[in-house]
Tab-separated table of C-alpha atoms in Angstrom:
chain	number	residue	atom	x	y	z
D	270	UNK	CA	145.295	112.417	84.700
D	271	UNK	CA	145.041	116.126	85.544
D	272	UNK	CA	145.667	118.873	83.333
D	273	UNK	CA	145.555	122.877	83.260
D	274	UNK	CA	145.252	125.042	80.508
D	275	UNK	CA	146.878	128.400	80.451
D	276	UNK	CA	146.066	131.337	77.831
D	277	UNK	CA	148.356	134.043	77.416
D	278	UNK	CA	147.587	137.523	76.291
D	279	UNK	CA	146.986	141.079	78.605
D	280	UNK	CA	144.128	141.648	75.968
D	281	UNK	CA	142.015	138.910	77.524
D	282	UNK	CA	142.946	140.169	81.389
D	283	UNK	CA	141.946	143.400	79.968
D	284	UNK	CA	138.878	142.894	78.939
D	285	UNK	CA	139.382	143.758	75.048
D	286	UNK	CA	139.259	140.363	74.155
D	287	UNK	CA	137.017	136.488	74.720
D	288	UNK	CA	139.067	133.821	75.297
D	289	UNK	CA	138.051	131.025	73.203
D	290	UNK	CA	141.067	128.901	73.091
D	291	UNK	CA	141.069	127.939	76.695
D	292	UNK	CA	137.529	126.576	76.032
D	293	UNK	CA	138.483	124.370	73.168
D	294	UNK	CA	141.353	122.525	74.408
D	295	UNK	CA	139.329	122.340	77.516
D	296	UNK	CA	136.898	120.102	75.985
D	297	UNK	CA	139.020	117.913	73.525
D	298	UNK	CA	140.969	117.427	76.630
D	299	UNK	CA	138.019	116.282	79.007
D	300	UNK	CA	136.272	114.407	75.648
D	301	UNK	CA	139.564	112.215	76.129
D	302	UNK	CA	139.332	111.586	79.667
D	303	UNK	CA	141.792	114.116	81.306
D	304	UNK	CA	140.532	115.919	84.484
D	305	UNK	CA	141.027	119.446	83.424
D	306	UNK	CA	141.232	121.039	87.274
D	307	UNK	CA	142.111	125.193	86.066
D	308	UNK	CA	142.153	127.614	83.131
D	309	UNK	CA	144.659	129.936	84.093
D	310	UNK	CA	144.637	133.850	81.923
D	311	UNK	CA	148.046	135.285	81.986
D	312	UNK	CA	149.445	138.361	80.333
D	313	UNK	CA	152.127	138.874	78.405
D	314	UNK	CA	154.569	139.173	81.442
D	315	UNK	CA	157.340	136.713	81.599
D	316	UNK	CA	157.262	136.943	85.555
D	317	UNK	CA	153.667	136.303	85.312
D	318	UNK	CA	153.512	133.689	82.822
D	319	UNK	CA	156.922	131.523	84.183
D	320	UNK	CA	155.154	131.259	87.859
D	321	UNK	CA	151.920	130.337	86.237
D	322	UNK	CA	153.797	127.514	84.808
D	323	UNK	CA	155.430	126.323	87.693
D	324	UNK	CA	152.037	126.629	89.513
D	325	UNK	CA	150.471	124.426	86.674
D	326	UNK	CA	153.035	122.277	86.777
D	327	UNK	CA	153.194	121.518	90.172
D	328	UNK	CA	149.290	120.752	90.354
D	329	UNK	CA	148.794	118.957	86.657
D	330	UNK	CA	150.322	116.244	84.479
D	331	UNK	CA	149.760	118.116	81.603
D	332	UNK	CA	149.969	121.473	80.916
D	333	UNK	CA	148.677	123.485	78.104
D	334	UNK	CA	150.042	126.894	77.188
D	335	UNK	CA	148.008	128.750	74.103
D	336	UNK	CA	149.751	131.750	72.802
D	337	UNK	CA	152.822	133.753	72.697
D	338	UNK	CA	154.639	131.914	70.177
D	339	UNK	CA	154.971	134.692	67.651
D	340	UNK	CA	158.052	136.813	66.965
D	341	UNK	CA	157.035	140.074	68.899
D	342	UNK	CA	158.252	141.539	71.994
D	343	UNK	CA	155.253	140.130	73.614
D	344	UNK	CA	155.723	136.485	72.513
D	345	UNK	CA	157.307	135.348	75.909
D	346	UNK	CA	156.173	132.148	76.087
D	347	UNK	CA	158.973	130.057	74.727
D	348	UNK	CA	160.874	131.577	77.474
D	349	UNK	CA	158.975	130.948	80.433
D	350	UNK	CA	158.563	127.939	79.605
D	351	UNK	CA	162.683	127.425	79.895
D	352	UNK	CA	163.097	129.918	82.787
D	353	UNK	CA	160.068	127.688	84.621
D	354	UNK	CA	161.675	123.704	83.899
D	355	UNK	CA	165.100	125.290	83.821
D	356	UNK	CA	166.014	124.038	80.075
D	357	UNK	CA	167.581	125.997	77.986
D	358	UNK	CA	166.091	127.014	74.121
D	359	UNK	CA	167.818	125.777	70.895
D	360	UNK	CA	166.483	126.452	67.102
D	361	UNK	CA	164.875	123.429	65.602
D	362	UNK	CA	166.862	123.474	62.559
D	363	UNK	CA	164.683	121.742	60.015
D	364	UNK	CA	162.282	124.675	61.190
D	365	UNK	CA	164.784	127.228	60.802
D	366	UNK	CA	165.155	125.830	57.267
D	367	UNK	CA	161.911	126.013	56.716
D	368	UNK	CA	161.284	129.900	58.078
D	369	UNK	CA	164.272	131.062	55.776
D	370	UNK	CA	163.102	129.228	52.830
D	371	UNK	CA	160.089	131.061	53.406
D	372	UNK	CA	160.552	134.122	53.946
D	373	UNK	CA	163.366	134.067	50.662
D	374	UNK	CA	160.084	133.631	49.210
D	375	UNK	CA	158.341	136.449	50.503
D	376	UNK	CA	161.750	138.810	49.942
D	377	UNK	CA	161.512	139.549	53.596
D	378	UNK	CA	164.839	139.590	55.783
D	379	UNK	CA	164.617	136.691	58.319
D	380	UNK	CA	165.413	138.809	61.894
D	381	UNK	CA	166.170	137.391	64.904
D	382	UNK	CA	162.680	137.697	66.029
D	383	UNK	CA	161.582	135.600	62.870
D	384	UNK	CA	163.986	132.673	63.802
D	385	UNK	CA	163.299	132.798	67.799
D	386	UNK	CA	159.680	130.794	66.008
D	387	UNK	CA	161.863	128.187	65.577
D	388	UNK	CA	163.165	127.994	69.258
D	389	UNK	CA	162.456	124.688	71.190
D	390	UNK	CA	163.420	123.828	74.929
D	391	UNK	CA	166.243	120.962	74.837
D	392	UNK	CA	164.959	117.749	74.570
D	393	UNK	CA	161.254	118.490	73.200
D	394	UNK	CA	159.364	117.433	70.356
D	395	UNK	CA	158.552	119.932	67.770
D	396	UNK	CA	154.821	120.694	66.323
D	397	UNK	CA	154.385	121.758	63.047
D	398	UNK	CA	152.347	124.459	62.238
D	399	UNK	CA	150.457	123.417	58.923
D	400	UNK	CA	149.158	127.213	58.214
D	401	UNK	CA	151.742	129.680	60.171
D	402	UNK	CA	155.269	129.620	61.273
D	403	UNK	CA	155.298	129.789	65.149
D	404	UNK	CA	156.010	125.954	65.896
D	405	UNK	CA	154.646	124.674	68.917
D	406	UNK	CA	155.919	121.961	71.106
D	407	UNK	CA	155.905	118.993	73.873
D	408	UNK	CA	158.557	118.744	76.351
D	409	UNK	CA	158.148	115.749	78.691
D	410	UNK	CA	159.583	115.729	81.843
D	411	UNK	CA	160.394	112.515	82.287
D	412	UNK	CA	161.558	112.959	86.185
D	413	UNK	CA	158.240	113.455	87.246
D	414	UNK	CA	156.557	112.106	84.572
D	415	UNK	CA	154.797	115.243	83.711
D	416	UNK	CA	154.573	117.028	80.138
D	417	UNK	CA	154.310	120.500	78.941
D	418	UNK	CA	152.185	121.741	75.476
D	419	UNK	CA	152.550	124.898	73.903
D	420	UNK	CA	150.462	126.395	71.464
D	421	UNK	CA	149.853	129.342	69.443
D	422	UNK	CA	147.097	131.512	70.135
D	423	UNK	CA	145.720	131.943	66.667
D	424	UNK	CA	142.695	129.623	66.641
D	425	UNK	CA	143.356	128.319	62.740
D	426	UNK	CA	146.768	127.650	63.954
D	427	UNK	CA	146.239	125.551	67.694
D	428	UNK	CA	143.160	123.728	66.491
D	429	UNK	CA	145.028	121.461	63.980
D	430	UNK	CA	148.263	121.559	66.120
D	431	UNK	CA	146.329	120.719	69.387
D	432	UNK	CA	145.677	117.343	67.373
D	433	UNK	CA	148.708	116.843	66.838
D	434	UNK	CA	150.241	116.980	70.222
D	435	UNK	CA	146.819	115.088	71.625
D	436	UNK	CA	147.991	111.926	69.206
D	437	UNK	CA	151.829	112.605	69.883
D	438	UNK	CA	150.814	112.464	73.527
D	439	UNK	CA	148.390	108.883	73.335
D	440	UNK	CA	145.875	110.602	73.607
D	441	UNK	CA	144.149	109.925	70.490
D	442	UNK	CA	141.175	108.252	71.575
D	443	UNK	CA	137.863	109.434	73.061
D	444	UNK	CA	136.810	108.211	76.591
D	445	UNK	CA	134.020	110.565	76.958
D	446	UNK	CA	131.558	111.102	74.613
D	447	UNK	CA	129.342	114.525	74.211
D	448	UNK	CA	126.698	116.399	72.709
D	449	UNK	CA	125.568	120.050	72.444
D	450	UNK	CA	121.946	120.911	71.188
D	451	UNK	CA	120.800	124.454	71.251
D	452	UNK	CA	117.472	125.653	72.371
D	453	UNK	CA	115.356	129.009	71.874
D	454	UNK	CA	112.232	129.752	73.083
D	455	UNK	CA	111.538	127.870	76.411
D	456	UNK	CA	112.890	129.264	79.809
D	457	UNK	CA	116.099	127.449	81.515
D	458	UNK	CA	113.817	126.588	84.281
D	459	UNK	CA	111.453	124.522	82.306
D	460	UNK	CA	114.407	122.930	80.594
D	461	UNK	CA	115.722	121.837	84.066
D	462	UNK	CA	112.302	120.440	84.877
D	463	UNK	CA	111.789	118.593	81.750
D	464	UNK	CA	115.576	117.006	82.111
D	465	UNK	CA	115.760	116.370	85.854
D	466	UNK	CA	116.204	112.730	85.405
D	467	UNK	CA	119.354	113.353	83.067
D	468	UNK	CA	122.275	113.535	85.449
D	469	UNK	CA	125.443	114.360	82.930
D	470	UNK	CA	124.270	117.817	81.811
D	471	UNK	CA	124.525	121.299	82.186
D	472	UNK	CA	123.103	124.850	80.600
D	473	UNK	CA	124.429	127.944	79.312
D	474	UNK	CA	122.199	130.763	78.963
D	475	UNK	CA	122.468	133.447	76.502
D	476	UNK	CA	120.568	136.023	74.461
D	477	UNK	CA	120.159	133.336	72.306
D	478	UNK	CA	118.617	130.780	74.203
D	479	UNK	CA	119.934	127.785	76.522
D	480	UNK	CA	122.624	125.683	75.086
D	481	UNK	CA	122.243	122.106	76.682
D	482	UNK	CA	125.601	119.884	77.147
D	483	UNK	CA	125.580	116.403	77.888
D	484	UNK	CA	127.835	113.677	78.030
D	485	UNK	CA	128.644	109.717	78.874
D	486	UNK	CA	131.590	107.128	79.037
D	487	UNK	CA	129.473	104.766	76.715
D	488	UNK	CA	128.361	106.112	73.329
D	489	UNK	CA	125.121	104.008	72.966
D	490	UNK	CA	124.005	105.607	76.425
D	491	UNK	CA	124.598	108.871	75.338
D	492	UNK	CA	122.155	107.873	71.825
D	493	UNK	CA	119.662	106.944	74.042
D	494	UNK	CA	120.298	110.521	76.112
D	495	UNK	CA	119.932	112.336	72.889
D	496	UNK	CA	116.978	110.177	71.488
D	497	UNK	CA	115.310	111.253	75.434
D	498	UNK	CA	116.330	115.068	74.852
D	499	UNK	CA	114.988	115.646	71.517
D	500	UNK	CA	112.018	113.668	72.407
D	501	UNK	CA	111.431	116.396	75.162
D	502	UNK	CA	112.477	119.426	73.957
D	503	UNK	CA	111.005	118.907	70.323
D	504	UNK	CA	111.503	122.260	67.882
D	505	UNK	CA	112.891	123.923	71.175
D	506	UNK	CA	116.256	122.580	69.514
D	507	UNK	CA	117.409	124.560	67.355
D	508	UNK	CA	120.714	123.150	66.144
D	509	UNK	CA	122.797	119.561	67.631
D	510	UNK	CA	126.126	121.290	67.520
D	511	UNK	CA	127.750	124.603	67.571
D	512	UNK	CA	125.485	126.138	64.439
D	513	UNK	CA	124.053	129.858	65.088
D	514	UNK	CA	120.389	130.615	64.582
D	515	UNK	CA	121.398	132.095	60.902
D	516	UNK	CA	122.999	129.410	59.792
D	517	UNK	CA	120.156	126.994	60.308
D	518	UNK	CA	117.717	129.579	59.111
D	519	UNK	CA	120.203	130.295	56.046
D	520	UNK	CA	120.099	126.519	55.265
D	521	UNK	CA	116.334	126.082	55.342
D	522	UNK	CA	115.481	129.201	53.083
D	523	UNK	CA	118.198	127.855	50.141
D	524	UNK	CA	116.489	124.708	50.744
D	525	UNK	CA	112.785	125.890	50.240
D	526	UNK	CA	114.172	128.163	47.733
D	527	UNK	CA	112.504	131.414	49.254
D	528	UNK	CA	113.814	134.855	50.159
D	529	UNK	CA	113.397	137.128	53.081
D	530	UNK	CA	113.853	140.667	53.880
D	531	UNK	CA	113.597	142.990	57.432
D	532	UNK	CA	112.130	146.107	58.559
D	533	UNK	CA	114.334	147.005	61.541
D	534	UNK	CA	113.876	149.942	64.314
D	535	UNK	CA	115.191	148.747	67.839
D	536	UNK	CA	118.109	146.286	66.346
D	537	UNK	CA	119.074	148.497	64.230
D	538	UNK	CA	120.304	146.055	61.084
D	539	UNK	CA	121.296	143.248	63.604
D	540	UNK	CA	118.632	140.791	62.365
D	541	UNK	CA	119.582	141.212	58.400
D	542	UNK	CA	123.606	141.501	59.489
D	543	UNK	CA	123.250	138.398	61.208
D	544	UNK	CA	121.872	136.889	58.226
D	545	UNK	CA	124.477	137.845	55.708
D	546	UNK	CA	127.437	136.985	58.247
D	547	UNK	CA	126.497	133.130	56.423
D	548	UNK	CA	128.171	132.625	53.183
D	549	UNK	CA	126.065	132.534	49.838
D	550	UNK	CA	123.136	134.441	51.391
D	551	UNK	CA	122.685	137.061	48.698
D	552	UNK	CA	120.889	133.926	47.473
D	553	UNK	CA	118.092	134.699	49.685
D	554	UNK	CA	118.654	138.271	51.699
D	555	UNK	CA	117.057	140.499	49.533
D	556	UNK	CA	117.295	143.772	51.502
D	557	UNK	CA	116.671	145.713	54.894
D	558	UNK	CA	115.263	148.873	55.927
D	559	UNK	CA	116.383	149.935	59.270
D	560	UNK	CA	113.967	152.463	60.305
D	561	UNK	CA	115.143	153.918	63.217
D	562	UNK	CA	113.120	157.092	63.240
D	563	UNK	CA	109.106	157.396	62.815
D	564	UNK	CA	109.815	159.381	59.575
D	565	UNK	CA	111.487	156.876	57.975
D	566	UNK	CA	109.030	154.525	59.238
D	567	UNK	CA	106.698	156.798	57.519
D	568	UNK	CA	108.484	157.480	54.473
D	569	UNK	CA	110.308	154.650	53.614
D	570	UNK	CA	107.717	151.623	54.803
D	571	UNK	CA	104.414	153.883	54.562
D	572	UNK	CA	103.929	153.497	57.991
D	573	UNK	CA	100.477	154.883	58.659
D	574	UNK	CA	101.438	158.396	60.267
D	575	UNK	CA	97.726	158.580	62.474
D	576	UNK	CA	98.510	154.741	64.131
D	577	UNK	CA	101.952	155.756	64.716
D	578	UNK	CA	100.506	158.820	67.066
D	579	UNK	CA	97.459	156.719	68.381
D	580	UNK	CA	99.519	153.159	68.964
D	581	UNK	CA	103.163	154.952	68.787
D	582	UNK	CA	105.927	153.530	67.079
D	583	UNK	CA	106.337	150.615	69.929
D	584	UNK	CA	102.991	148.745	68.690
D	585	UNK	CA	101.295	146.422	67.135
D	586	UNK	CA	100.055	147.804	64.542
D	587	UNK	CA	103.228	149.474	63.157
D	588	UNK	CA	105.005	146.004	63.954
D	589	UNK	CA	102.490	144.594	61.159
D	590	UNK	CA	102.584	147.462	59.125
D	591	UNK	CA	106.485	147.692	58.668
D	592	UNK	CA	106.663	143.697	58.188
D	593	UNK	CA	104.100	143.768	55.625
D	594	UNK	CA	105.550	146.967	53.708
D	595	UNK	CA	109.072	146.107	53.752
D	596	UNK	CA	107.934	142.662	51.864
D	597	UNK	CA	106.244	144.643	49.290
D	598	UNK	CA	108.914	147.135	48.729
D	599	UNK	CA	112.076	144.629	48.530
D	600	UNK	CA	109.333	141.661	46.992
D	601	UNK	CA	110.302	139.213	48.852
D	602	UNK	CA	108.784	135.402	49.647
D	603	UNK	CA	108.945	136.509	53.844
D	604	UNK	CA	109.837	139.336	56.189
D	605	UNK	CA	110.375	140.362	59.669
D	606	UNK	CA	109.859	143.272	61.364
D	607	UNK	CA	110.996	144.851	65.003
D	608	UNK	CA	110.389	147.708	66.582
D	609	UNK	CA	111.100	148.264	70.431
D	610	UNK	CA	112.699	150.094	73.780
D	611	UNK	CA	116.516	148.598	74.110
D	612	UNK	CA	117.095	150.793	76.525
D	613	UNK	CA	118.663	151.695	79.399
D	614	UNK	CA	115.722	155.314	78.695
D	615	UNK	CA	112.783	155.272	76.698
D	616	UNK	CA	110.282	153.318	78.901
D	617	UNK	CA	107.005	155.136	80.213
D	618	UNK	CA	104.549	153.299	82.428
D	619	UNK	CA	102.472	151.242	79.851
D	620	UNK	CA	105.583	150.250	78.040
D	621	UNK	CA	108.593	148.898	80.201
D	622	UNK	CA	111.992	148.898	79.055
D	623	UNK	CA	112.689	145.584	76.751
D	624	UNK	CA	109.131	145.471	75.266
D	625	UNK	CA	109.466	144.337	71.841
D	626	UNK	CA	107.036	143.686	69.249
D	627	UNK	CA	108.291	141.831	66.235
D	628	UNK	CA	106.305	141.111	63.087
D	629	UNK	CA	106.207	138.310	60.510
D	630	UNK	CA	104.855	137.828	57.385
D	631	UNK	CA	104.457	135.082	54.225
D	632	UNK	CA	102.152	137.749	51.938
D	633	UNK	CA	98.851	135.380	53.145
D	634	UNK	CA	99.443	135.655	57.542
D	635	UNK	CA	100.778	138.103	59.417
D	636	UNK	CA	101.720	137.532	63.041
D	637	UNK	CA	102.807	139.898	65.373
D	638	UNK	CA	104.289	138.881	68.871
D	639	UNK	CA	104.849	140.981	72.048
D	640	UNK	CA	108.108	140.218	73.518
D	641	UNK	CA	109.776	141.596	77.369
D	642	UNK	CA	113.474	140.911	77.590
D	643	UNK	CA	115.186	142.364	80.328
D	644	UNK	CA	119.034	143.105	80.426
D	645	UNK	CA	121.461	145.392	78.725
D	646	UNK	CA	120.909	147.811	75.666
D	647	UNK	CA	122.662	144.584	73.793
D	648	UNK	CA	121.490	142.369	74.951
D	649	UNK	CA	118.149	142.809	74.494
D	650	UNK	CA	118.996	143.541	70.935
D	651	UNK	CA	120.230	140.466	70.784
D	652	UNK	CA	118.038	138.317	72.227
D	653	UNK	CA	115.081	140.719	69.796
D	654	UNK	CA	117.385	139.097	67.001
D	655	UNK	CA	117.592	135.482	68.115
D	656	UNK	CA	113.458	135.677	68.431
D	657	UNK	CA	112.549	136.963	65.359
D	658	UNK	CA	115.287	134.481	63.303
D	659	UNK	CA	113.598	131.711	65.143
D	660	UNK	CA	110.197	132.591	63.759
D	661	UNK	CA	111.851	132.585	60.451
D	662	UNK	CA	112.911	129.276	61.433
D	663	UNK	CA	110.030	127.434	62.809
D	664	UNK	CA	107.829	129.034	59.798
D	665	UNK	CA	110.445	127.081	57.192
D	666	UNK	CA	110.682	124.134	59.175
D	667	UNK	CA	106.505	123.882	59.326
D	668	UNK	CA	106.374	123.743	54.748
């Protein structure tokens, strides 16, 4: 069975937006043994989007359609849907019932626009939408034995919904079983070496390391995969799902019951804002400085001002100092320090663009590492980020 997914929305041609949806159905769609062959991006044209359909259509058995659902003038996908199978739309009237109940509720007037969520080609099965009120839908086309699935495009909304229409459609049950595991810290090259035997897998690199996904038709071979992988890779795995680096290090320092704070200059508050993005962790972020300038280095973390014109503010010794300082000053259990060139100016001869040196400290050790990342002003922030969390981590994963 063949399937294409199609994802609506000129922000995502546009560049102002990631498509994530795409991805996701994607994968519950291949976990259950479909051949997804295309993920189409259309925008919000209904030209664009009703010959995308046909195209799918003609090519798939299944086709997915995420977005463009809502009651805006933009929300043209309930209609190329009906100019593209040549069906015409009728309200759902338990829907209906259910948007004018609700919006009585709200004291809102239900417009045309508002009831056009309750439109449904002729003949197709409606999807409730447990947490909005854009239903979604399958129509079957029996003649060619071919269906059609559309979804909204608010991820809350299709994840549930995509579920739904996966059970409504048989396909309920997996056929292909996977696993993601996330590594930091070893190049994608070694990976490959260390994993050239496994033959169902392949890498994503990032900033923030090499996520690893594998997968098999029998779920005690793909154990035995995992049990192989984790022998190999060791503390290079960070997390055995989709869990960010802060996350796991968020869950280890409420666990060990310690606190942490960070002396930024090159990532400029990314390391501590990455922290607190995790729920509950004004249990253990106590604070930041983000030092940007050598004054504040000087004033703020007492900096010695003679090291930062012998070393300059790119060394090892103010790397220490500010991860050492900042502890004392917030008083916390651990801290982290960075200070660097991001880039794209800034480098000299003796210290190349994307030198980093990033500090760490319990109050007995302090460790400073020398770091060259390569790539844009961001990313190299980034990837600064990802490294010092990960000492963080492998520190509270050693007690």
């Amino acid at each position: 069975m063949k399937a294409i997914v199609i994802v609506t929305g000129s922000e995502f041609i546009q560049g102002r937006k990631y498509d994530k949806n795409g991805i996701f159905i994607a994968k519950r769609l291949f976990e259950r043994g479909v051949n997804v062959t295309g993920i189409i991006i259309s925008p919000d044209s209904l030209y664009e989007l009703t010959n995308y359909i046909k195209y799918a259509l003609d090519r798939a058995d299944l086709v997915f359609v995420s977005g463009g659902l809502g009651p805006t003038t933009d929300d043209i996908t309930r209609q190329a849907i009906a100019n593209a199978i040549g069906v015409a739309l009728i309200y759902h009237q338990d829907w209906l019932e259910k948007l004018k109940q609700d919006y009585r509720k709200l004291n809102v007037e239900i417009t045309e626009e508002r009831k056009s969520m309750a439109k449904i080609p002729y003949g197709a099965v409606l999807i409730e939408n447990p947490v909005g009120k854009a239903a979604g839908f399958i129509k079957v086309l029996d003649d060619v034995k071919k269906a059609i699935v559309a979804l909204p495009g608010v991820p809350s909304e299709m994840e549930p919904m995509l579920q739904d229409a996966l059970t409504k459609l048989g396909l309920n049950e997996k056929k292909v079983f996977t696993q993601v595991y996330r590594v930091f810290g070893i190049k994608e090259l070694d990976i490959n070496y260390l994993l050239e035997d496994i033959k169902n897998i392949s890498y994503n690199v990032s900033p923030k390391g090499t996520d690893i996904f594998i997968w098999e038709e029998n779920q005690q071979k793909l154990t035995e995969l995992k049990d192989k992988l984790k022998s190999r890779l060791g503390n290079f795995i960070y997390a055995e799902d989709e869990t960010e680096m802060e996350e796991v290090v968020g869950k280890l320092l409420r666990e060990k019951g310690l606190t942490v704070a960070t002396a930024e200059s090159s990532t400029g508050g990314l390391i501590v804002s990455r922290l607190v993005n995790v729920p509950g962790s004004s249990n253990y972020v106590l604070g930041s400085v983000v030092s940007y300038s050598n004054q504040v280095k000087i004033d703020l973390l007492k900096v010695n001002r003679e090291d930062l014109e012998k070393f300059g503010a790119v060394s090892e010794a103010v790397a220490k100092q500010m991860a050492e300082n900042v502890r004392t000053l917030i008083g916390s259990d651990l801290a982290v320090s960075d200070t660097g060139i991001a880039g794209p100016t800034g480098d000299t001869p003796e210290k190349p663009l994307g030198l980093h040196y990033i500090g760490f400290t319990d109050g007995k050790e302090t460790k400073v590492y020398k770091e060259i990342y390569r790539g844009s002003r961001n990313d190299v922030r980034l990837y600064i980020s990802q490294f010092a969390l990960n000492l963080l981590r492998l520190y509270l994963i050693s007690k």
